[in-house]
């Protein structure tokens, strides 16, 4: 279950292929086994078992009781019946020819009529094909009148008399015979006269019956007209013409007063039966024939109109004409059906798997799959990523520069979109690194440059020139920059009550005053930041300036905090004791001759150095050399001799 359209009206794809071309069975089974434990596939589920055909599907219908879904497809020509109570395929049945369309005659699947492309009608029951009948000409559509049990078959071609009228065949199921057909104007046959007519012969393309209201039958033709027949009078009652192109789709609203028609040029018109002018005109935008029109209502009783061609499904607001939501599957569409009283849409398409879409804003999930409401509620709480979040858009010249053009059409790492391709982010990074090995250095230089420009711009934004108290204004802007938002007009800078604070000289902050120094002890007054001021206003105010200059010079100057004093000292104090290192001149001298002589003289300065003559005592002469061969006996104990031998 995936979120297909993450707009204001979300659309969830419950079932259906994600690729336009189906894979072979052996390759699909292999990929299914290999991706069994992928995180993306762990939460996947199959709403209806075997909701598919071997080649394509043509038509799909839901029974009135909502318990059965019948669909027809090819190849081989067949139709399937699914049980919604079991969420699985009930049975499949093959037919002689391919179905053009079919209808359910009962409230369940037990009675159905199938229009074949070989001019035959087949009636099926649970046991099989009950009866088949041949038609004079090829049929285009089916309609059913429940009050008179008549099957209406709009046909191709004109009458044998060449009058330009086409036939709508009527088969009475109660009598078991054909009734007189209704004549509908489809234009003259340009290719000649015949039962089937030429290639460009006119035809009655589509039929619609207002079953639950007035019962009028509407038939759309190839000449762009809509003719209305009353089953009670068995004749034509009105004609609606002047449409652009052939009428290919018709649908009545539940009240029977609104009729929507679609043309072969993709135009949509909504008429009120009481007014020949259209209430709404819309263009599908693809230029393709409209295949299906359905009137719907939301839980809030808003009227919506669904229109579908083979490319896209659009839902419009019937009153305003605005586009409500849209669905664009990967494969061509053949038929669309709305599950009554729910937000579920089922489609028959050219792919192997049939689609099922769920629109929560259109209604709740059907009673046979109510668990979809819980799944949607859980998915709404999760954070959704963009479809191409991990992809980089590249044009064809950029792919050639990276040498990736050989991967076009061969891998899902390159997804075509408009005039270029979405390349996977990992592939793009690796290819760019191979093409330019120095990309990291360039990226680093780019980031450094962006950071410098950001800091430079922030400094430029945070400046405001004022006449007075520029430092105060800079301080206020710095506080704003620390909070992450700089506004020169916020706070006291933009307040008119404080305008004179930055304009009038009388309001200038005196940085030499005692009050300023006490409130801002670390503020640098004058000069460059980082310099210590030599003027102490607190001491200057209390100093007597009558003293002499010599007294002022004798006062020691305060050392600034920035001055660094380097001292190398040594101490012999015991470990753990108080270490006190003194200068060379302050150390205590021993009581020696030098100290006594020094004490008699007047010492001037911080240190006193005295030179004392050496003593006149004779130096001790060294002992005479010991003669060779004589035993050394200098009163020292020998370690090798035995002392007890002499005793």
XYZ file of C-alpha atoms in Angstrom:
647
model
C 0.000 0.000 0.000
C 1.602 3.202 -1.203
C 0.709 6.863 -1.098
C 0.302 7.694 -4.789
C -0.848 11.305 -4.569
C 0.410 13.059 -1.386
C -1.552 16.262 -2.045
C -4.444 17.849 -0.191
C -6.581 14.813 -1.083
C -4.320 11.758 -0.617
C -4.751 8.701 -2.860
C -3.470 5.269 -1.792
C -2.653 2.502 -4.256
C -3.854 -0.683 -2.578
C -3.128 -3.019 -5.491
C -1.743 -2.696 -8.991
C 1.505 -2.772 -10.940
C 4.192 -0.144 -10.462
C 5.647 -0.643 -13.954
C 4.102 -0.129 -17.365
C 5.285 -3.422 -18.846
C 4.640 -6.661 -16.914
C 7.578 -8.915 -16.174
C 7.710 -12.584 -17.203
C 6.426 -15.027 -14.627
C 9.807 -16.620 -13.962
C 11.473 -13.235 -13.466
C 8.626 -11.945 -11.277
C 8.869 -15.018 -9.043
C 12.639 -14.645 -8.757
C 12.383 -10.984 -7.789
C 9.651 -11.760 -5.315
C 11.844 -14.338 -3.589
C 14.914 -12.070 -3.583
C 12.989 -9.085 -2.178
C 11.084 -11.096 0.392
C 12.909 -9.594 3.346
C 13.390 -6.078 2.022
C 12.130 -3.397 4.426
C 9.912 -1.939 1.687
C 8.177 -5.271 1.050
C 7.707 -6.467 4.627
C 4.440 -4.516 5.022
C 3.023 -5.338 1.567
C -0.197 -7.299 1.339
C -2.525 -8.512 -1.408
C -6.055 -7.188 -1.055
C -7.739 -9.685 -3.418
C -6.026 -12.951 -4.252
C -5.397 -13.469 -7.991
C -6.847 -10.070 -8.882
C -5.253 -10.265 -12.337
C -5.371 -11.659 -15.870
C -2.723 -13.252 -18.057
C -2.583 -10.308 -20.472
C -5.066 -7.470 -19.818
C -8.535 -6.722 -18.430
C -11.389 -5.078 -20.326
C -14.276 -4.416 -17.962
C -15.084 -4.625 -14.245
C -18.329 -4.481 -12.251
C -19.339 -4.640 -8.560
C -22.621 -6.274 -7.540
C -25.344 -4.300 -5.777
C -24.918 -6.177 -2.514
C -21.163 -5.523 -2.593
C -20.228 -9.174 -2.068
C -19.029 -9.978 -5.598
C -16.670 -8.440 -8.138
C -16.795 -9.602 -11.753
C -14.146 -8.707 -14.314
C -13.404 -9.756 -17.877
C -10.086 -9.931 -19.670
C -7.769 -11.677 -22.068
C -5.770 -13.740 -23.098
C -7.493 -16.223 -23.268
C -10.974 -14.580 -23.298
C -12.424 -15.159 -19.842
C -14.068 -13.525 -16.866
C -13.333 -13.848 -13.137
C -15.641 -13.667 -10.152
C -14.119 -12.642 -6.807
C -15.793 -13.076 -3.438
C -15.255 -10.071 -1.172
C -16.186 -12.118 1.890
C -13.262 -14.477 1.213
C -11.036 -11.853 -0.490
C -10.168 -14.410 -3.129
C -11.088 -15.692 -6.577
C -14.333 -17.670 -6.543
C -14.173 -19.057 -10.093
C -12.939 -18.260 -13.608
C -14.755 -19.045 -16.857
C -13.583 -18.921 -20.460
C -15.695 -17.628 -23.345
C -15.610 -18.118 -27.107
C -14.852 -14.484 -27.904
C -13.501 -11.470 -26.107
C -15.909 -9.385 -24.043
C -16.690 -5.853 -25.160
C -18.681 -5.137 -22.018
C -21.064 -6.931 -19.642
C -23.749 -6.221 -17.025
C -24.999 -7.873 -13.823
C -28.753 -8.421 -14.088
C -29.229 -9.521 -10.469
C -28.072 -8.136 -7.137
C -25.277 -10.721 -7.094
C -23.265 -12.512 -9.776
C -25.815 -15.265 -10.576
C -27.278 -13.536 -13.681
C -25.117 -11.631 -16.132
C -25.201 -10.708 -19.832
C -22.002 -10.380 -21.868
C -21.605 -8.500 -25.143
C -18.994 -10.243 -27.307
C -17.005 -8.762 -30.141
C -18.388 -11.412 -32.568
C -21.933 -9.897 -32.542
C -23.280 -12.236 -29.892
C -24.904 -11.916 -26.480
C -24.203 -14.556 -23.816
C -26.269 -15.074 -20.658
C -24.378 -16.723 -17.797
C -25.525 -18.347 -14.570
C -23.473 -20.123 -11.847
C -23.685 -23.343 -13.854
C -22.262 -21.825 -17.045
C -23.451 -20.205 -20.247
C -27.241 -20.372 -20.148
C -28.025 -19.019 -23.627
C -26.415 -17.022 -26.450
C -28.020 -15.016 -29.237
C -26.708 -13.390 -32.389
C -27.080 -9.641 -33.105
C -27.661 -8.138 -36.559
C -24.818 -5.632 -36.096
C -21.906 -5.086 -33.757
C -22.877 -3.705 -30.395
C -21.114 -0.869 -28.580
C -22.694 -0.804 -25.119
C -25.315 -2.385 -22.841
C -28.192 -0.948 -20.790
C -30.963 -2.631 -18.794
C -34.569 -1.579 -18.095
C -35.585 -3.353 -14.898
C -39.259 -2.365 -15.070
C -39.749 -4.038 -18.445
C -36.805 -6.497 -18.277
C -35.385 -5.232 -21.557
C -31.725 -5.309 -22.591
C -30.742 -2.346 -24.791
C -27.826 -2.775 -27.192
C -26.630 0.364 -29.079
C -25.224 -0.788 -32.432
C -22.914 0.362 -35.216
C -24.114 1.344 -38.697
C -27.294 2.637 -40.254
C -30.456 0.970 -41.363
C -30.621 -0.968 -44.602
C -32.771 1.704 -46.262
C -29.956 4.284 -45.943
C -32.094 6.734 -43.985
C -29.217 7.678 -41.666
C -30.743 6.220 -38.519
C -28.919 3.784 -36.315
C -30.563 1.087 -34.242
C -30.756 0.383 -30.547
C -31.729 -3.282 -30.293
C -34.219 -4.267 -27.594
C -34.287 -7.805 -26.252
C -37.230 -8.666 -23.978
C -35.990 -11.235 -21.469
C -39.488 -12.117 -20.246
C -40.771 -12.976 -23.719
C -37.427 -14.126 -25.046
C -37.655 -12.147 -28.307
C -36.410 -8.976 -29.946
C -38.687 -5.946 -29.934
C -38.840 -3.169 -32.462
C -35.518 -1.245 -32.234
C -35.368 2.454 -31.477
C -34.179 4.647 -34.328
C -31.399 7.122 -33.434
C -30.043 9.668 -35.897
C -26.343 8.897 -36.530
C -25.844 10.536 -39.932
C -25.589 9.059 -43.406
C -23.194 6.277 -44.433
C -20.554 7.743 -46.735
C -19.197 4.381 -47.879
C -22.391 2.971 -49.279
C -25.474 1.099 -48.220
C -25.255 -2.107 -46.211
C -26.239 -3.768 -43.012
C -22.928 -3.034 -41.357
C -22.089 0.190 -43.185
C -18.629 1.533 -43.991
C -15.621 2.232 -41.806
C -16.750 5.773 -41.066
C -20.379 4.830 -40.586
C -22.281 6.401 -37.738
C -22.960 4.526 -34.540
C -24.715 4.769 -31.202
C -21.712 4.713 -28.894
C -23.089 4.718 -25.374
C -26.323 4.418 -23.404
C -27.423 5.540 -19.924
C -30.655 4.875 -18.007
C -32.010 6.765 -14.982
C -33.262 3.641 -13.206
C -34.180 5.015 -9.788
C -35.971 8.199 -10.956
C -37.792 9.105 -14.169
C -36.348 6.232 -16.278
C -35.334 8.267 -19.330
C -32.850 6.552 -21.662
C -30.035 8.647 -23.157
C -27.993 7.596 -26.197
C -24.806 9.289 -27.384
C -23.903 9.197 -31.066
C -20.892 9.725 -33.290
C -22.257 13.038 -34.624
C -22.112 14.658 -31.174
C -25.782 14.431 -30.194
C -27.605 12.912 -27.245
C -31.143 11.610 -27.836
C -33.566 10.869 -25.005
C -36.226 8.119 -25.195
C -39.089 7.491 -22.799
C -39.663 3.748 -22.222
C -43.335 4.409 -21.500
C -44.094 6.142 -24.813
C -41.502 4.076 -26.749
C -40.325 7.178 -28.615
C -37.932 10.085 -28.712
C -38.678 12.970 -26.362
C -35.681 15.331 -26.711
C -32.362 15.844 -28.513
C -29.232 17.527 -27.162
C -26.765 18.458 -29.917
C -23.828 20.650 -30.921
C -21.164 18.757 -28.978
C -17.488 18.886 -29.892
C -16.674 15.426 -31.224
C -18.365 12.097 -30.638
C -20.206 11.379 -27.402
C -18.313 8.519 -25.758
C -19.538 8.544 -22.129
C -22.822 9.300 -20.334
C -23.936 9.151 -16.712
C -27.005 10.248 -14.732
C -26.848 11.606 -11.200
C -28.757 9.891 -8.382
C -31.554 12.452 -8.512
C -31.883 12.089 -12.309
C -31.706 15.834 -12.966
C -28.015 16.079 -13.877
C -26.463 14.436 -16.930
C -22.704 14.315 -17.575
C -21.326 13.556 -21.014
C -17.812 13.094 -22.361
C -16.592 13.463 -25.916
C -13.862 11.931 -28.050
C -11.800 15.157 -27.763
C -11.557 14.973 -23.973
C -14.292 17.526 -23.234
C -16.639 17.124 -20.253
C -20.070 18.745 -20.010
C -22.594 18.684 -17.159
C -26.227 19.542 -18.046
C -29.374 20.091 -16.087
C -32.224 18.384 -17.945
C -34.298 21.544 -17.516
C -31.678 23.762 -19.202
C -29.972 23.227 -22.592
C -26.904 25.197 -21.505
C -24.136 23.292 -19.674
C -23.615 23.971 -16.015
C -19.936 23.031 -16.180
C -17.359 22.717 -18.971
C -14.057 20.970 -18.386
C -11.173 19.658 -20.453
C -9.509 16.409 -19.408
C -6.244 17.768 -20.792
C -5.006 14.663 -22.615
C -6.965 15.002 -25.858
C -8.149 11.391 -25.555
C -11.721 10.041 -25.588
C -13.492 9.983 -22.262
C -14.187 6.371 -21.273
C -16.031 6.710 -17.977
C -18.092 9.263 -16.046
C -19.378 8.617 -12.511
C -21.376 10.864 -10.165
C -20.248 10.502 -6.536
C -20.893 12.003 -3.121
C -18.502 12.476 -0.213
C -19.424 11.773 3.456
C -20.098 15.522 3.794
C -22.632 15.374 0.908
C -20.367 17.165 -1.566
C -21.115 16.342 -5.200
C -18.128 15.068 -7.191
C -17.721 13.923 -10.784
C -15.183 11.299 -11.867
C -13.890 11.374 -15.436
C -11.408 8.913 -16.904
C -9.642 8.401 -20.197
C -6.984 5.780 -20.859
C -4.220 7.843 -19.218
C -5.587 9.565 -16.131
C -8.492 9.662 -13.673
C -9.678 13.064 -12.469
C -12.278 13.925 -9.847
C -13.939 17.352 -10.114
C -16.082 19.413 -7.805
C -19.450 19.495 -9.571
C -20.476 22.913 -8.230
C -17.250 24.929 -8.560
C -15.617 22.899 -11.328
C -12.262 22.778 -9.502
C -10.030 19.745 -9.740
C -10.319 17.791 -6.478
C -7.717 15.067 -7.034
C -6.252 12.929 -9.806
C -4.816 9.436 -10.310
C -2.342 8.606 -13.066
C -1.454 4.891 -13.150
C 1.487 3.442 -15.040
C -0.683 1.521 -17.549
C -3.542 2.414 -19.891
C -7.035 2.247 -18.441
C -9.978 0.430 -19.993
C -12.667 0.746 -17.326
C -13.235 2.265 -13.867
C -15.845 1.357 -11.260
C -16.670 2.939 -7.919
C -17.526 0.687 -4.980
C -20.822 2.122 -3.651
C -20.765 4.074 -0.363
C -16.988 3.933 -0.039
C -13.772 5.574 -1.202
C -12.576 2.554 -3.211
C -11.975 2.642 -6.981
C -11.292 -0.471 -9.085
C -9.865 -0.321 -12.598
C -9.465 -2.654 -15.570
C -6.313 -1.867 -17.500
C -3.803 -3.100 -20.042
C -1.473 -4.508 -17.386
C -1.510 -7.967 -15.920
C -2.625 -6.792 -12.464
C -5.754 -4.749 -11.977
C -5.622 -1.599 -9.866
C -7.466 -0.681 -6.694
C -7.212 2.845 -5.268
C -8.446 4.139 -1.935
C -9.357 7.808 -1.322
C -10.175 8.394 2.392
C -11.716 11.831 1.699
C -14.207 10.207 -0.681
C -15.506 7.726 1.886
C -14.654 4.945 4.274
C -13.256 1.623 3.199
C -15.792 -1.008 2.043
C -17.182 -3.320 4.699
C -15.140 -6.239 3.359
C -11.809 -4.423 3.908
C -12.377 -2.117 6.876
C -8.790 -2.670 7.997
C -7.722 -0.160 5.348
C -8.955 2.677 7.561
C -6.550 1.655 10.320
C -3.670 1.348 7.855
C -4.351 4.802 6.458
C -4.487 6.249 9.972
C -1.083 4.733 10.760
C 0.438 5.948 7.499
C -0.805 9.491 8.102
C 1.133 9.619 11.370
C 4.338 8.569 9.634
C 6.590 11.122 7.952
C 6.327 10.843 4.193
C 9.288 11.430 1.901
C 9.225 12.775 -1.558
C 9.091 10.457 -4.482
C 12.540 11.495 -5.745
C 14.160 12.321 -2.413
C 17.307 10.264 -3.146
C 17.541 11.204 -6.820
C 19.349 13.945 -8.722
C 17.823 15.439 -11.880
C 20.265 15.422 -14.813
C 19.834 16.428 -18.418
C 21.205 14.411 -21.313
C 24.351 16.609 -21.770
C 25.118 16.253 -18.061
C 24.768 12.481 -18.333
C 27.236 12.477 -21.201
C 29.736 14.489 -19.169
C 29.534 11.875 -16.418
C 29.649 8.991 -18.956
C 26.262 7.671 -17.811
C 24.360 7.945 -21.088
C 24.860 4.217 -21.795
C 22.564 3.388 -18.832
C 19.488 5.021 -20.353
C 16.683 2.479 -20.596
C 18.728 -0.300 -18.990
C 18.359 0.304 -15.256
C 15.942 1.859 -12.783
C 18.728 4.074 -11.460
C 17.860 6.469 -14.303
C 14.193 7.431 -14.441
C 13.038 9.539 -17.420
C 11.187 12.713 -16.502
C 10.356 15.589 -18.882
C 13.588 16.704 -20.642
C 15.995 14.745 -18.440
C 16.439 11.859 -16.044
C 16.408 11.290 -12.304
C 19.689 9.576 -11.340
C 20.169 7.824 -8.024
C 22.179 9.908 -5.552
C 24.811 7.217 -4.903
C 25.360 6.673 -8.615
C 25.665 10.414 -9.197
C 28.230 10.872 -6.396
C 30.379 7.981 -7.609
C 30.285 9.110 -11.235
C 31.135 12.687 -10.302
C 34.077 11.514 -8.159
C 35.422 9.386 -11.020
C 35.043 12.216 -13.517
C 36.731 14.748 -11.188
C 38.957 13.228 -8.441
C 39.551 16.679 -6.899
C 35.873 17.332 -6.304
C 36.321 17.040 -2.532
C 38.876 19.855 -2.414
C 36.611 22.048 -4.524
C 33.664 21.257 -2.286
C 35.703 22.095 0.813
C 36.851 25.421 -0.648
C 33.256 26.189 -1.600
C 32.002 25.525 1.931
C 34.755 27.668 3.452
C 33.867 30.491 1.087
C 30.173 30.223 1.947
C 30.965 30.303 5.657
C 33.128 33.420 5.285
C 30.467 35.157 3.231
C 27.869 34.283 5.835
C 29.984 35.736 8.646
C 30.747 38.812 6.579
C 27.093 39.360 5.776
C 26.138 38.952 9.435
C 28.658 41.610 10.402
C 27.321 43.932 7.761
C 23.727 43.396 8.843
C 24.581 43.930 12.504
C 25.984 47.475 12.126
C 24.066 50.687 12.670
C 25.683 54.085 12.628
C 24.515 56.551 15.293
C 25.757 59.981 16.316
C 26.204 59.282 20.026
C 26.883 56.138 22.080
C 28.055 53.946 19.188
C 29.450 51.359 21.621
C 26.052 50.992 23.292
C 24.360 50.455 19.928
C 26.957 47.833 18.951
C 26.441 46.092 22.284
C 22.662 45.872 21.720
C 23.153 44.486 18.199
C 25.657 41.929 19.479
C 23.088 40.643 21.970
C 20.547 40.314 19.136
C 23.061 38.416 17.005
C 23.670 35.963 19.864
C 19.927 35.264 19.965
C 19.985 34.481 16.226
C 18.024 37.445 14.823
C 19.420 40.912 14.140
C 16.963 43.779 13.768
C 18.448 47.317 13.935
C 14.963 48.745 14.496
C 14.055 46.550 17.478
C 14.404 47.361 21.171
C 15.755 50.717 22.280
C 17.285 51.312 18.842
C 13.878 51.662 17.241
C 11.978 53.131 20.192
C 11.210 56.840 19.805
C 11.408 57.385 23.572
C 15.145 56.616 23.463
C 15.878 58.460 20.220
C 17.830 61.288 21.923
C 20.084 58.731 23.589
C 21.763 58.187 20.213
C 21.404 61.702 18.784
C 21.917 64.292 21.518
C 25.428 64.922 22.916
C 23.987 65.660 26.365
C 23.029 61.985 26.722
C 26.523 60.712 25.950
C 27.709 58.006 28.336
C 30.703 59.194 30.384
C 33.032 56.230 30.524
C 35.386 58.033 32.973
C 32.776 58.419 35.694
C 32.819 56.436 38.916
C 29.351 54.974 38.259
C 30.322 53.637 34.806
C 33.558 52.128 36.158
C 31.736 50.377 38.987
C 29.059 48.940 36.675
C 31.541 47.984 33.942
C 34.840 47.090 35.627
C 36.133 45.119 32.625
C 35.233 47.669 29.967
C 38.190 49.229 28.135
C 37.937 53.027 28.240
C 39.506 54.638 25.193
C 42.296 53.228 23.066
C 42.310 49.843 21.469
C 40.744 46.771 23.063
C 43.207 44.814 25.131
C 45.116 47.812 26.506
C 45.036 48.526 30.261
C 44.354 52.088 31.266
C 46.801 53.863 33.534
C 44.219 56.229 34.931
C 42.189 55.139 37.935
C 39.337 57.560 38.365
C 38.509 56.236 41.790
C 42.036 57.133 43.028
C 42.265 60.291 40.966
C 39.250 61.851 42.672
C 40.719 61.214 46.134
C 44.330 62.304 45.341
C 45.685 65.629 46.584
C 47.219 67.334 43.560
C 49.187 69.744 45.751
C 52.027 67.245 46.176
C 55.282 67.465 44.325
C 56.173 65.578 41.229
C 58.788 63.535 43.092
C 56.127 62.163 45.411
C 54.024 61.141 42.456
C 57.001 59.442 40.915
C 57.748 57.487 44.106
C 54.272 55.965 44.054
C 54.506 52.469 42.611
C 52.608 51.913 39.447
C 49.963 49.262 39.318
C 50.849 46.300 37.200
C 48.339 45.483 34.538
C 46.778 42.053 34.233
C 48.256 41.657 30.776
C 51.855 42.013 32.015
C 53.488 38.614 32.473
C 56.134 38.219 35.217
C 58.551 35.353 34.686
C 60.354 34.024 37.823
C 62.696 31.050 38.242
C 63.191 30.039 41.845
C 64.506 27.131 43.843
C 63.953 26.239 47.440
C 65.304 23.692 49.871
C 62.225 23.798 52.052
C 61.003 20.391 53.201
C 58.256 18.714 51.225
C 54.907 19.962 52.315
C 56.331 23.072 53.947
C 55.911 26.648 52.906
C 58.143 27.549 49.994
C 59.388 31.106 49.947
C 61.797 32.236 47.270
C 63.479 35.601 47.627
C 65.418 37.735 45.211
C 69.197 37.597 45.184
C 69.606 40.804 47.160
C 66.932 39.935 49.756
C 68.353 36.577 50.798
C 69.752 36.386 54.341
C 73.530 36.322 54.415
C 75.592 34.340 56.885
C 77.611 36.124 59.539
C 80.960 36.132 57.757
C 83.717 38.559 57.238
C 82.243 39.672 53.985
C 78.906 40.399 55.628
C 80.513 42.311 58.472
C 82.501 44.459 56.091
C 79.445 45.062 53.981
C 77.416 46.154 56.998
C 79.844 48.956 57.820
C 79.298 50.630 54.480
C 76.178 52.441 53.450
C 74.280 50.295 51.009
C 72.681 52.116 48.118
C 70.359 50.299 45.755
C 68.726 46.935 45.850
C 71.877 44.754 46.010
C 75.362 44.983 47.501
C 78.319 43.145 46.030
C 81.666 42.994 47.934
C 84.957 41.636 46.673
C 87.027 40.033 49.535
C 90.732 39.146 49.005
C 91.758 35.551 49.336
C 93.331 34.157 52.555
C 97.154 34.268 52.971
C 97.306 30.698 54.295
C 99.635 28.437 52.372
C 98.029 25.947 50.273
C 98.519 22.320 51.420
C 101.232 20.607 49.411
C 100.355 17.301 47.789
C 101.930 14.077 49.298
C 105.144 12.754 47.698
C 104.788 9.981 45.100
C 104.998 6.397 46.347
C 108.072 4.456 45.202
C 107.557 1.546 42.944
C 107.425 -1.930 44.452
C 106.663 -0.710 47.979
C 103.466 -1.902 49.622
C 100.902 0.778 50.048
C 100.423 1.577 53.721
C 98.582 4.814 54.228
C 96.555 3.793 57.296
C 93.631 2.564 55.319
C 92.171 -0.882 55.851
C 92.725 -3.410 53.165
C 89.735 -5.372 52.131
C 91.804 -8.321 50.926
C 94.030 -8.934 53.997
C 93.007 -11.011 56.983
C 93.171 -9.018 60.209
C 93.301 -12.071 62.462
C 96.646 -13.299 61.048
C 98.556 -10.649 62.989
C 97.111 -11.648 66.324
